[in-house]
Coordinates of C-alpha atoms in Angstrom, one line a residue:
X162 CA -2.4 -82.6 36.4
X163 CA -0.2 -83.0 39.8
X164 CA 1.8 -80.1 41.4
X165 CA 4.4 -81.0 43.6
X166 CA 6.1 -78.7 46.2
X167 CA 9.1 -79.7 47.9
X168 CA 10.5 -78.3 51.5
X169 CA 12.7 -79.1 54.1
X170 CA 16.0 -78.8 52.6
X171 CA 18.6 -76.6 53.6
X172 CA 22.5 -76.5 55.0
X173 CA 23.0 -79.6 57.5
X174 CA 26.7 -80.2 59.3
X175 CA 28.0 -84.4 58.3
X176 CA 26.1 -86.5 60.5
X177 CA 22.8 -84.5 61.3
X178 CA 19.8 -84.9 59.9
X179 CA 17.1 -83.2 57.6
X180 CA 13.4 -84.3 56.8
X181 CA 12.3 -83.3 52.9
X182 CA 8.7 -83.0 52.3
X183 CA 6.6 -83.1 49.4
X184 CA 2.9 -82.1 49.1
X185 CA 0.6 -83.2 46.2
X186 CA -1.9 -81.5 44.5
X187 CA -4.4 -82.3 41.6
X188 CA -5.8 -85.7 40.2
X189 CA -3.7 -87.5 42.8
X190 CA -6.0 -90.5 42.8
X191 CA -3.9 -91.7 39.7
X192 CA -0.3 -91.9 41.4
X193 CA 1.0 -95.3 41.7
X194 CA 4.5 -94.7 42.6
X195 CA 6.2 -91.3 44.4
X196 CA 9.4 -91.2 44.5
X197 CA 13.2 -88.7 45.3
X198 CA 15.2 -88.2 43.1
X199 CA 18.8 -86.2 43.7
X200 CA 20.9 -84.1 41.1
X201 CA 24.4 -82.7 41.7
X202 CA 25.6 -80.3 38.6
X203 CA 27.2 -82.2 36.0
X204 CA 25.6 -85.8 36.5
X205 CA 22.5 -87.6 36.3
X206 CA 19.6 -87.3 38.4
X207 CA 19.3 -90.7 40.5
X208 CA 17.2 -92.2 41.8
X209 CA 17.1 -92.1 46.3
X210 CA 14.4 -93.6 47.4
X211 CA 10.7 -95.2 45.8
X212 CA 7.6 -96.2 47.7
X213 CA 4.8 -98.0 46.2
X214 CA 0.6 -97.5 47.2
X215 CA 1.2 -101.1 48.4
X216 CA 4.0 -98.9 50.9
X217 CA 6.9 -101.1 49.1
X218 CA 9.8 -99.6 49.1
X219 CA 13.4 -99.3 47.2
X220 CA 16.6 -97.7 48.2
X221 CA 19.8 -96.6 46.8
X222 CA 22.5 -98.5 47.6
X223 CA 24.2 -95.5 49.0
X224 CA 21.4 -94.6 51.4
X225 CA 20.3 -97.8 53.1
X226 CA 20.0 -97.5 56.5
X227 CA 20.2 -93.9 56.8
X228 CA 16.9 -92.8 55.1
X229 CA 13.7 -93.7 55.1
X230 CA 11.0 -93.0 52.6
X231 CA 7.1 -92.7 53.8
X232 CA 3.8 -91.2 52.4
X233 CA 0.6 -90.0 54.0
X234 CA -2.5 -88.8 51.9
X235 CA -0.5 -86.3 49.8
X236 CA 2.5 -85.8 51.6
X237 CA 5.4 -87.7 51.1
X238 CA 8.2 -87.4 53.6
X239 CA 12.2 -88.8 53.1
X240 CA 14.0 -88.7 56.4
X241 CA 17.5 -88.3 56.1
X242 CA 19.7 -89.4 59.4
X243 CA 23.6 -89.5 59.1
X244 CA 24.1 -87.0 56.2
X245 CA 27.4 -87.2 54.5
X246 CA 29.0 -84.6 52.1
X247 CA 28.1 -86.7 49.4
X248 CA 24.7 -86.7 49.9
X249 CA 24.6 -82.6 49.0
X250 CA 22.2 -82.8 45.5
X251 CA 19.2 -81.1 44.8
X252 CA 17.0 -83.1 46.0
X253 CA 13.2 -83.9 43.3
X254 CA 10.1 -85.3 44.4
X255 CA 8.6 -87.1 42.0
X256 CA 5.3 -89.3 40.9
X257 CA 4.0 -92.4 38.1
X258 CA 0.3 -92.2 37.6
X259 CA -1.9 -94.8 35.7
X260 CA -3.4 -94.9 33.4
X261 CA -1.5 -92.8 30.9
X262 CA 1.9 -93.3 32.6
X263 CA 2.3 -89.8 33.2
X264 CA 5.1 -88.4 35.1
X265 CA 5.3 -85.4 37.1
X266 CA 8.5 -83.7 39.4
X267 CA 8.8 -81.0 41.5
X268 CA 11.0 -78.2 41.4
X269 CA 13.8 -79.7 44.0
X270 CA 14.8 -78.3 47.4
X271 CA 18.8 -77.8 47.8
X272 CA 20.4 -80.0 50.7
X273 CA 23.8 -79.3 51.4
X274 CA 26.4 -81.3 53.8
X275 CA 29.0 -79.4 55.4
X276 CA 31.4 -78.6 58.0

């Protein structure tokens, strides 16, 4: 089992920055992939950024060049720069594990971009 806790959300003006963090505990040695997703009410949860244990990363087109995902020890970070109102969402930390393929989610942290 893995427990994930997000932090760092809040209210920011357009063009501003926020850094989200996710701390993992439990059987973290089984994690093979870490990611940030986001969800707006009435819409499906979407992948924002993903990082493999190898260090390889993937970003949604909408955040490329503005967001940076990184991980160190049991912490996953998402540096968000140049925030736009359309980035407003609940952001969730996600990990995938092996063997077994179990996946775990955090409870989410609200990010609101508004003037």
